[in-house]
Amino acid sequence: MVNLHKLVLLAAALAVTANVFATESLEDVMKRRGLTEKNVLAAAKTYVPTGQRDEYLAFSSGGQSGHVIVYGIPSMRILKYIAVFTPEPWQGYGFDDESKAVLSQGKILGKDITYGDTHHPALSETDGNYDGKYLFINDKANPRIAVIDLHDFETKQIVVNPVFKSSHGGAFVTENTEYVIEAAQYPAPFENEYVPLEQFNERYRGGMTYWKFDRKIGRIDPTKSFTVMAPPYSQDLSDFGKGPSNGWSFTNSFCSERYVGGIMQGKPPFEAGCSAKDTDFLHVVNWKKAAELVAAGKATKINGHDVITIETAVKEGIMFLIPEHKSPHGVDVSPDGKYLIVSGKLDSHASVFSFEKIQAAINAGNFEGKDDYGIPIIKMQDALHLQVEVGLGPLHTQYDSKPCVVYTSIYVDSQVTKWDYCEGKVLDKISIHYNIGHLMTMHGDTVAPEGKYLVALNKLAIDRFNPVGPLHPQNHQLIDISGDKMELLYDMPIPLGEPHYAAAINVKLLKPAIRYKSGWNSRTNKKSLFKTRAGREKIVKTPGKVEVFGTTIRSHITPEIIEVEEGDQVVLHFTNLERAEDETHGFAMYGQNVNLSLEPGKTVSATFIADKAGVYPYYCTEFCSALHLEMEGYLLVKPKGYVTEVGEASVGATYNEADYDKQVKTNVKTQAIIDSVVGFILGQNYKDFPPVVALFEDAVDQLGFAKEAKAKADAAAAKQDWQNATLWAGQWWQYQVKTADIGLRAKTYLEQNGAVKVEGVKK
Ligand code: K7E
Ligand code: CUA
């Protein structure tokens, strides 16, 4: 009650000082909107005031959308969709040549795949902690892994698994991101050929692929990656060991029955056959030793890729099985690397396995037998630390900052259970709406979890939001875990696909760029071969081909007229000359499926055949300035052999000396405003504010352009060419307006952020 009372008083005090006409108090609003004290507390815990920022950024899988969703915690405000496996027009992804090259790395057997089923994002780690550098995510449907660079939140690479036909147990990283694991899901032959289902046991296979990540270049190196083959047990989620268990990986499986359904053939379905036995197998793999075996030439090449066969794995003692409760889902290694928690979807227990006990059994050769493929099986009891009844349908587990405390998602009961895995006791439960899948705590899969918040990634939303038709949004629920009792704070709809897993990182660890180095190919992270400087724009014509080296800057696209002949191949390269924060230009063209995003500094290209004569307007798609609508141009595709006729020229209005004088008068007045704004900024300690320094630089640039335009206007006026003199004076004014606009933004920033006057600065 004290808190609420304080809030009310504070709100009342603010209302009085801020606006004497605001009569509604916090109590009034609560009454009007039917809010309880608990609601208001939840709001206060999640509300991020305008202009302020979140403490964590979550990277959530975008499910069938093939994207990654970025949102803030605790506000749950969506900030970005990172396009990964699917074209995304806003970012120009799949439209410019540079990103098309990334997408085409993801072709499956030569076919373009323009969607993905993204499941598990993984943040890169150094010494087991997030380092804020890279993000990886898998595609379950088409076994692929993508690499996203957190320098600019863009997808840089897609690798296709050379032997799997689906994958689920990825992406997870080793404690220094040497490897990214991807485990198979549905067994299939490793070779790309037909094998009858009758040979399921003999020829269908699962496995774990260890993708080598090259930190220096920020890319996966497929030539140094390898796969450990496994029986057709339908492998599922995986995790890497850390600390004492570093060097090992753990992978679940959910159909060790190796059942093959066939409803239409009169057989019971997969779901019956795959849950017949009480247990499935946890795969325990010594990946460090596996990597050594590959280096020693003991791998077999399949589809040109290094594979350690089951036979070799058994002979060299790198793979072991442990029975686990049937149809398990997640396997999650503890922060200290000593335990792994596994839970069976069809059971009410979570099992805590001890890595030490597993090692003891392996070292003593203490096995209960072998499976049909000769892999040693460790007795469940010999590996177990303890088991806890956590609820029906436990799926995934995340760790808290408090020692021994974990949270497990309970699918069937729609709950989160908080429990102690050292002592084996349940501490708290909270209801979820509805059917939770994964859950995520802050840094909950690292060596140093930060606790604070938990997000429940729910499968069903049902009645939580305004109805929008039979297809409902997904629901992420934010839960406060800072106290003894879990508190539900917020429901966030996700309208983009089923997000399976998410990873959240403290924003202190992220240092994303504001602009690219000038003329940058962001996808290769190198200077673009097509970088174009201001004033160096050109159109290069060779037989059958027209190549444009263009630029964009407020508020024009250079060139503004491109003439080609019907049938020509047109190659556009545009460099955004802007250096100002957030001054992105777009480029869209009629009828050619050309749509580009030009962030400051970026160079992108588009290639197409101008196969039909006609007129094709193009324009900027980002409202970048007051004259954004004028940021336009024409592609003119002439019929073959077209000859320009005399008298075709001349369009638009004409101007005289009076028009010129009028424009110059306006410009002189505008300059006075600019001078006063600049005077104000220089009179403040503006150098203490980096955003203002950047704005100021941009303003100086724009003023430089104004000077150039003025010179051209002066020259034309000297020749009494009032037409061009007026037009150039107009252009001079355009640059002044932009300068004034930026200057005013800088001034406002200084005023709102407590800048102070400095003495002795003369304007
Ligand atoms: Cu549980 Cu793919 Cu990890 Cu869906 S997965 S929930
Ligand atoms: Cu550039 Cu609108």
mmCIF file of N, CA and C in Angstrom, residues 300-399:
data_model
loop_
_atom_site.group_PDB
_atom_site.id
_atom_site.type_symbol
_atom_site.label_atom_id
_atom_site.label_comp_id
_atom_site.label_asym_id
_atom_site.label_seq_id
_atom_site.Cartn_x
_atom_site.Cartn_y
_atom_site.Cartn_z
ATOM 1 N N THR A 300 34.906 -40.652 -42.445
ATOM 2 C CA THR A 300 34.519 -41.142 -43.772
ATOM 3 C C THR A 300 33.857 -39.982 -44.497
ATOM 4 N N LYS A 301 34.155 -39.825 -45.777
ATOM 5 C CA LYS A 301 33.529 -38.729 -46.525
ATOM 6 C C LYS A 301 32.160 -39.169 -47.045
ATOM 7 N N ILE A 302 31.142 -38.416 -46.683
ATOM 8 C CA ILE A 302 29.812 -38.624 -47.269
ATOM 9 C C ILE A 302 29.359 -37.275 -47.810
ATOM 10 N N ASN A 303 28.993 -37.230 -49.056
ATOM 11 C CA ASN A 303 28.648 -35.968 -49.733
ATOM 12 C C ASN A 303 29.760 -34.936 -49.544
ATOM 13 N N GLY A 304 30.996 -35.416 -49.520
ATOM 14 C CA GLY A 304 32.148 -34.519 -49.396
ATOM 15 C C GLY A 304 32.382 -33.998 -47.988
ATOM 16 N N HIS A 305 31.663 -34.548 -47.004
ATOM 17 C CA HIS A 305 31.697 -34.041 -45.632
ATOM 18 C C HIS A 305 32.226 -35.133 -44.702
ATOM 19 N N ASP A 306 33.014 -34.728 -43.693
ATOM 20 C CA ASP A 306 33.605 -35.696 -42.769
ATOM 21 C C ASP A 306 32.557 -36.254 -41.807
ATOM 22 N N VAL A 307 32.407 -37.581 -41.824
ATOM 23 C CA VAL A 307 31.450 -38.226 -40.933
ATOM 24 C C VAL A 307 32.170 -39.306 -40.131
ATOM 25 N N ILE A 308 31.975 -39.281 -38.820
ATOM 26 C CA ILE A 308 32.476 -40.377 -37.989
ATOM 27 C C ILE A 308 31.352 -41.393 -37.874
ATOM 28 N N THR A 309 31.586 -42.563 -38.408
ATOM 29 C CA THR A 309 30.529 -43.579 -38.412
ATOM 30 C C THR A 309 30.293 -44.088 -36.987
ATOM 31 N N ILE A 310 29.156 -44.748 -36.806
ATOM 32 C CA ILE A 310 28.844 -45.312 -35.482
ATOM 33 C C ILE A 310 29.930 -46.307 -35.093
ATOM 34 N N GLU A 311 30.353 -47.088 -36.064
ATOM 35 C CA GLU A 311 31.387 -48.100 -35.834
ATOM 36 C C GLU A 311 32.663 -47.453 -35.270
ATOM 37 N N THR A 312 33.099 -46.381 -35.938
ATOM 38 C CA THR A 312 34.312 -45.688 -35.477
ATOM 39 C C THR A 312 34.083 -45.071 -34.102
ATOM 40 N N ALA A 313 32.904 -44.467 -33.902
ATOM 41 C CA ALA A 313 32.600 -43.834 -32.616
ATOM 42 C C ALA A 313 32.651 -44.858 -31.485
ATOM 43 N N VAL A 314 32.143 -46.072 -31.750
ATOM 44 C CA VAL A 314 32.149 -47.132 -30.731
ATOM 45 C C VAL A 314 33.583 -47.602 -30.477
ATOM 46 N N LYS A 315 34.296 -47.831 -31.577
ATOM 47 C CA LYS A 315 35.665 -48.336 -31.468
ATOM 48 C C LYS A 315 36.558 -47.357 -30.697
ATOM 49 N N GLU A 316 36.360 -46.062 -30.962
ATOM 50 C CA GLU A 316 37.215 -45.048 -30.340
ATOM 51 C C GLU A 316 36.659 -44.564 -28.994
ATOM 52 N N GLY A 317 35.488 -45.069 -28.621
ATOM 53 C CA GLY A 317 34.932 -44.721 -27.300
ATOM 54 C C GLY A 317 34.555 -43.265 -27.160
ATOM 55 N N ILE A 318 33.841 -42.702 -28.159
ATOM 56 C CA ILE A 318 33.457 -41.293 -28.046
ATOM 57 C C ILE A 318 31.955 -41.087 -27.909
ATOM 58 N N MET A 319 31.164 -42.174 -27.979
ATOM 59 C CA MET A 319 29.701 -41.991 -27.875
ATOM 60 C C MET A 319 29.105 -43.014 -26.919
ATOM 61 N N PHE A 320 28.231 -42.520 -26.029
ATOM 62 C CA PHE A 320 27.585 -43.371 -25.033
ATOM 63 C C PHE A 320 26.108 -43.005 -24.949
ATOM 64 N N LEU A 321 25.308 -43.945 -24.467
ATOM 65 C CA LEU A 321 23.867 -43.695 -24.327
ATOM 66 C C LEU A 321 23.463 -43.834 -22.865
ATOM 67 N N ILE A 322 22.482 -43.033 -22.453
ATOM 68 C CA ILE A 322 21.895 -43.179 -21.117
ATOM 69 C C ILE A 322 20.377 -43.188 -21.296
ATOM 70 N N PRO A 323 19.675 -44.187 -20.740
ATOM 71 C CA PRO A 323 18.207 -44.157 -20.830
ATOM 72 C C PRO A 323 17.678 -42.907 -20.119
ATOM 73 N N GLU A 324 16.649 -42.305 -20.705
ATOM 74 C CA GLU A 324 16.027 -41.113 -20.113
ATOM 75 C C GLU A 324 14.529 -41.298 -20.259
ATOM 76 N N HIS A 325 13.766 -40.595 -19.427
ATOM 77 C CA HIS A 325 12.318 -40.757 -19.480
ATOM 78 C C HIS A 325 11.786 -40.461 -20.861
ATOM 79 N N LYS A 326 10.765 -41.228 -21.258
ATOM 80 C CA LYS A 326 10.379 -41.243 -22.665
ATOM 81 C C LYS A 326 9.945 -39.892 -23.233
ATOM 82 N N SER A 327 10.215 -39.777 -24.538
ATOM 83 C CA SER A 327 9.902 -38.562 -25.296
ATOM 84 C C SER A 327 10.392 -37.298 -24.599
ATOM 85 N N PRO A 328 11.674 -37.250 -24.316
ATOM 86 C CA PRO A 328 12.209 -36.057 -23.662
ATOM 87 C C PRO A 328 12.290 -34.915 -24.663
ATOM 88 N N HIS A 329 12.504 -33.719 -24.130
ATOM 89 C CA HIS A 329 12.640 -32.577 -25.031
ATOM 90 C C HIS A 329 13.966 -31.878 -24.747
ATOM 91 N N GLY A 330 14.016 -31.012 -23.744
ATOM 92 C CA GLY A 330 15.257 -30.271 -23.539
ATOM 93 C C GLY A 330 16.273 -31.011 -22.700
ATOM 94 N N VAL A 331 17.566 -30.716 -22.977
ATOM 95 C CA VAL A 331 18.647 -31.132 -22.095
ATOM 96 C C VAL A 331 19.446 -29.857 -21.833
ATOM 97 N N ASP A 332 19.590 -29.484 -20.569
ATOM 98 C CA ASP A 332 20.186 -28.194 -20.246
ATOM 99 C C ASP A 332 21.271 -28.338 -19.191
ATOM 100 N N VAL A 333 22.471 -27.940 -19.558
ATOM 101 C CA VAL A 333 23.637 -28.091 -18.692
ATOM 102 C C VAL A 333 23.675 -26.938 -17.679
ATOM 103 N N SER A 334 24.011 -27.251 -16.442
ATOM 104 C CA SER A 334 24.020 -26.246 -15.369
ATOM 105 C C SER A 334 25.178 -25.261 -15.562
ATOM 106 N N PRO A 335 25.068 -24.069 -14.958
ATOM 107 C CA PRO A 335 26.116 -23.048 -15.128
ATOM 108 C C PRO A 335 27.511 -23.548 -14.750
ATOM 109 N N ASP A 336 27.576 -24.415 -13.733
ATOM 110 C CA ASP A 336 28.898 -24.913 -13.321
ATOM 111 C C ASP A 336 29.331 -26.132 -14.132
ATOM 112 N N GLY A 337 28.472 -26.559 -15.066
ATOM 113 C CA GLY A 337 28.834 -27.669 -15.950
ATOM 114 C C GLY A 337 28.813 -29.036 -15.292
ATOM 115 N N LYS A 338 28.316 -29.117 -14.036
ATOM 116 C CA LYS A 338 28.372 -30.397 -13.322
ATOM 117 C C LYS A 338 27.137 -31.265 -13.525
ATOM 118 N N TYR A 339 26.028 -30.612 -13.912
ATOM 119 C CA TYR A 339 24.776 -31.358 -14.031
ATOM 120 C C TYR A 339 24.096 -31.079 -15.368
ATOM 121 N N LEU A 340 23.247 -32.026 -15.768
ATOM 122 C CA LEU A 340 22.393 -31.744 -16.908
ATOM 123 C C LEU A 340 20.981 -32.156 -16.556
ATOM 124 N N ILE A 341 20.038 -31.291 -16.895
ATOM 125 C CA ILE A 341 18.651 -31.570 -16.553
ATOM 126 C C ILE A 341 17.898 -31.964 -17.816
ATOM 127 N N VAL A 342 17.242 -33.123 -17.717
ATOM 128 C CA VAL A 342 16.488 -33.668 -18.840
ATOM 129 C C VAL A 342 15.071 -33.908 -18.348
ATOM 130 N N SER A 343 14.085 -33.609 -19.199
ATOM 131 C CA SER A 343 12.735 -33.939 -18.768
ATOM 132 C C SER A 343 11.981 -34.617 -19.890
ATOM 133 N N GLY A 344 11.118 -35.526 -19.516
ATOM 134 C CA GLY A 344 10.345 -36.289 -20.496
ATOM 135 C C GLY A 344 8.963 -35.682 -20.654
ATOM 136 N N LYS A 345 8.586 -35.387 -21.891
ATOM 137 C CA LYS A 345 7.273 -34.768 -22.148
ATOM 138 C C LYS A 345 6.125 -35.605 -21.624
ATOM 139 N N LEU A 346 6.313 -36.940 -21.595
ATOM 140 C CA LEU A 346 5.212 -37.815 -21.210
ATOM 141 C C LEU A 346 5.371 -38.303 -19.779
ATOM 142 N N ASP A 347 6.129 -37.550 -19.007
ATOM 143 C CA ASP A 347 6.407 -37.964 -17.643
ATOM 144 C C ASP A 347 6.290 -36.726 -16.769
ATOM 145 N N SER A 348 6.236 -36.918 -15.470
ATOM 146 C CA SER A 348 6.122 -35.731 -14.624
ATOM 147 C C SER A 348 7.438 -35.414 -13.929
ATOM 148 N N HIS A 349 8.487 -36.153 -14.296
ATOM 149 C CA HIS A 349 9.776 -35.955 -13.629
ATOM 150 C C HIS A 349 10.748 -35.140 -14.453
ATOM 151 N N ALA A 350 11.556 -34.397 -13.750
ATOM 152 C CA ALA A 350 12.768 -33.860 -14.354
ATOM 153 C C ALA A 350 13.910 -34.670 -13.757
ATOM 154 N N SER A 351 14.835 -35.083 -14.624
ATOM 155 C CA SER A 351 15.968 -35.875 -14.155
ATOM 156 C C SER A 351 17.216 -35.022 -14.159
ATOM 157 N N VAL A 352 17.923 -35.052 -13.030
ATOM 158 C CA VAL A 352 19.195 -34.337 -12.955
ATOM 159 C C VAL A 352 20.300 -35.376 -13.051
ATOM 160 N N PHE A 353 21.049 -35.323 -14.162
ATOM 161 C CA PHE A 353 22.161 -36.250 -14.334
ATOM 162 C C PHE A 353 23.440 -35.586 -13.855
ATOM 163 N N SER A 354 24.314 -36.402 -13.316
ATOM 164 C CA SER A 354 25.589 -35.886 -12.812
ATOM 165 C C SER A 354 26.679 -36.205 -13.824
ATOM 166 N N PHE A 355 27.381 -35.164 -14.274
ATOM 167 C CA PHE A 355 28.450 -35.407 -15.242
ATOM 168 C C PHE A 355 29.559 -36.253 -14.620
ATOM 169 N N GLU A 356 29.809 -36.021 -13.340
ATOM 170 C CA GLU A 356 30.845 -36.782 -12.647
ATOM 171 C C GLU A 356 30.514 -38.282 -12.636
ATOM 172 N N LYS A 357 29.228 -38.575 -12.372
ATOM 173 C CA LYS A 357 28.815 -39.987 -12.340
ATOM 174 C C LYS A 357 28.892 -40.613 -13.726
ATOM 175 N N ILE A 358 28.528 -39.803 -14.733
ATOM 176 C CA ILE A 358 28.601 -40.315 -16.108
ATOM 177 C C ILE A 358 30.051 -40.683 -16.429
ATOM 178 N N GLN A 359 30.979 -39.776 -16.066
ATOM 179 C CA GLN A 359 32.395 -40.030 -16.336
ATOM 180 C C GLN A 359 32.905 -41.246 -15.563
ATOM 181 N N ALA A 360 32.431 -41.370 -14.328
ATOM 182 C CA ALA A 360 32.872 -42.509 -13.511
ATOM 183 C C ALA A 360 32.462 -43.828 -14.173
ATOM 184 N N ALA A 361 31.213 -43.858 -14.680
ATOM 185 C CA ALA A 361 30.725 -45.080 -15.328
ATOM 186 C C ALA A 361 31.544 -45.378 -16.586
ATOM 187 N N ILE A 362 31.813 -44.316 -17.363
ATOM 188 C CA ILE A 362 32.571 -44.513 -18.607
ATOM 189 C C ILE A 362 33.983 -45.023 -18.278
ATOM 190 N N ASN A 363 34.623 -44.363 -17.319
ATOM 191 C CA ASN A 363 35.998 -44.733 -16.999
ATOM 192 C C ASN A 363 36.099 -46.140 -16.409
ATOM 193 N N ALA A 364 35.059 -46.555 -15.681
ATOM 194 C CA ALA A 364 35.087 -47.894 -15.085
ATOM 195 C C ALA A 364 34.565 -48.952 -16.058
ATOM 196 N N GLY A 365 34.108 -48.502 -17.223
ATOM 197 C CA GLY A 365 33.532 -49.453 -18.181
ATOM 198 C C GLY A 365 32.275 -50.096 -17.625
ATOM 199 N N ASN A 366 31.579 -49.328 -16.789
ATOM 200 C CA ASN A 366 30.394 -49.855 -16.118
ATOM 201 C C ASN A 366 29.136 -49.593 -16.960
ATOM 202 N N PHE A 367 28.785 -50.545 -17.811
ATOM 203 C CA PHE A 367 27.638 -50.380 -18.701
ATOM 204 C C PHE A 367 26.617 -51.471 -18.465
ATOM 205 N N GLU A 368 25.339 -51.135 -18.728
ATOM 206 C CA GLU A 368 24.312 -52.176 -18.545
ATOM 207 C C GLU A 368 24.157 -53.006 -19.812
ATOM 208 N N GLY A 369 24.801 -52.603 -20.865
ATOM 209 C CA GLY A 369 24.742 -53.362 -22.115
ATOM 210 C C GLY A 369 25.058 -52.468 -23.288
ATOM 211 N N LYS A 370 24.657 -52.925 -24.475
ATOM 212 C CA LYS A 370 24.883 -52.157 -25.700
ATOM 213 C C LYS A 370 23.581 -52.096 -26.479
ATOM 214 N N ASP A 371 23.427 -51.067 -27.287
ATOM 215 C CA ASP A 371 22.236 -51.035 -28.142
ATOM 216 C C ASP A 371 22.519 -51.872 -29.398
ATOM 217 N N ASP A 372 21.568 -51.909 -30.327
ATOM 218 C CA ASP A 372 21.717 -52.751 -31.509
ATOM 219 C C ASP A 372 22.888 -52.344 -32.390
ATOM 220 N N TYR A 373 23.411 -51.131 -32.140
ATOM 221 C CA TYR A 373 24.519 -50.653 -32.978
ATOM 222 C C TYR A 373 25.849 -50.751 -32.254
ATOM 223 N N GLY A 374 25.807 -51.364 -31.065
ATOM 224 C CA GLY A 374 27.042 -51.592 -30.318
ATOM 225 C C GLY A 374 27.459 -50.447 -29.424
ATOM 226 N N ILE A 375 26.578 -49.429 -29.256
ATOM 227 C CA ILE A 375 26.939 -48.276 -28.421
ATOM 228 C C ILE A 375 26.703 -48.634 -26.958
ATOM 229 N N PRO A 376 27.713 -48.414 -26.092
ATOM 230 C CA PRO A 376 27.547 -48.759 -24.676
ATOM 231 C C PRO A 376 26.442 -47.925 -24.014
ATOM 232 N N ILE A 377 25.652 -48.591 -23.164
ATOM 233 C CA ILE A 377 24.561 -47.917 -22.452
ATOM 234 C C ILE A 377 24.909 -47.827 -20.965
ATOM 235 N N ILE A 378 24.904 -46.610 -20.467
ATOM 236 C CA ILE A 378 25.140 -46.404 -19.036
ATOM 237 C C ILE A 378 23.790 -46.553 -18.330
ATOM 238 N N LYS A 379 23.766 -47.235 -17.199
ATOM 239 C CA LYS A 379 22.530 -47.431 -16.448
ATOM 240 C C LYS A 379 22.001 -46.081 -15.953
ATOM 241 N N MET A 380 20.704 -45.843 -16.112
ATOM 242 C CA MET A 380 20.127 -44.553 -15.703
ATOM 243 C C MET A 380 20.490 -44.235 -14.250
ATOM 244 N N GLN A 381 20.319 -45.214 -13.367
ATOM 245 C CA GLN A 381 20.579 -44.996 -11.934
ATOM 246 C C GLN A 381 22.031 -44.607 -11.655
ATOM 247 N N ASP A 382 22.933 -45.136 -12.482
ATOM 248 C CA ASP A 382 24.359 -44.844 -12.269
ATOM 249 C C ASP A 382 24.707 -43.397 -12.635
ATOM 250 N N ALA A 383 23.879 -42.780 -13.471
ATOM 251 C CA ALA A 383 24.192 -41.418 -13.935
ATOM 252 C C ALA A 383 23.357 -40.359 -13.229
ATOM 253 N N LEU A 384 22.288 -40.809 -12.558
ATOM 254 C CA LEU A 384 21.347 -39.861 -11.952
ATOM 255 C C LEU A 384 21.880 -39.229 -10.672
ATOM 256 N N HIS A 385 21.659 -37.922 -10.570
ATOM 257 C CA HIS A 385 21.883 -37.256 -9.286
ATOM 258 C C HIS A 385 20.575 -37.351 -8.494
ATOM 259 N N LEU A 386 19.488 -36.887 -9.088
ATOM 260 C CA LEU A 386 18.174 -37.069 -8.477
ATOM 261 C C LEU A 386 17.074 -36.798 -9.501
ATOM 262 N N GLN A 387 15.850 -37.122 -9.123
ATOM 263 C CA GLN A 387 14.692 -36.829 -9.956
ATOM 264 C C GLN A 387 13.672 -36.082 -9.112
ATOM 265 N N VAL A 388 12.945 -35.173 -9.772
ATOM 266 C CA VAL A 388 11.963 -34.369 -9.048
ATOM 267 C C VAL A 388 10.657 -34.366 -9.829
ATOM 268 N N GLU A 389 9.542 -34.483 -9.105
ATOM 269 C CA GLU A 389 8.229 -34.358 -9.740
ATOM 270 C C GLU A 389 7.935 -32.884 -9.938
ATOM 271 N N VAL A 390 7.994 -32.445 -11.184
ATOM 272 C CA VAL A 390 7.825 -31.008 -11.422
ATOM 273 C C VAL A 390 6.473 -30.670 -12.035
ATOM 274 N N GLY A 391 5.752 -31.673 -12.530
ATOM 275 C CA GLY A 391 4.467 -31.416 -13.164
ATOM 276 C C GLY A 391 4.381 -32.199 -14.461
ATOM 277 N N LEU A 392 3.202 -32.216 -15.075
ATOM 278 C CA LEU A 392 2.995 -33.066 -16.236
ATOM 279 C C LEU A 392 3.429 -32.391 -17.547
ATOM 280 N N GLY A 393 4.380 -33.048 -18.211
ATOM 281 C CA GLY A 393 4.848 -32.557 -19.503
ATOM 282 C C GLY A 393 5.965 -31.541 -19.397
ATOM 283 N N PRO A 394 6.991 -31.821 -18.586
ATOM 284 C CA PRO A 394 8.106 -30.873 -18.488
ATOM 285 C C PRO A 394 8.889 -30.822 -19.794
ATOM 286 N N LEU A 395 9.252 -29.636 -20.221
ATOM 287 C CA LEU A 395 9.960 -29.505 -21.504
ATOM 288 C C LEU A 395 11.377 -28.971 -21.332
ATOM 289 N N HIS A 396 11.466 -27.692 -20.958
ATOM 290 C CA HIS A 396 12.762 -27.022 -20.993
ATOM 291 C C HIS A 396 13.094 -26.429 -19.627
ATOM 292 N N THR A 397 14.388 -26.299 -19.363
ATOM 293 C CA THR A 397 14.830 -25.786 -18.071
ATOM 294 C C THR A 397 15.795 -24.622 -18.272
ATOM 295 N N GLN A 398 15.658 -23.604 -17.440
ATOM 296 C CA GLN A 398 16.604 -22.484 -17.452
ATOM 297 C C GLN A 398 17.065 -22.208 -16.035
ATOM 298 N N TYR A 399 18.260 -21.649 -15.935
ATOM 299 C CA TYR A 399 18.901 -21.460 -14.643
ATOM 300 C C TYR A 399 18.756 -20.027 -14.144
#
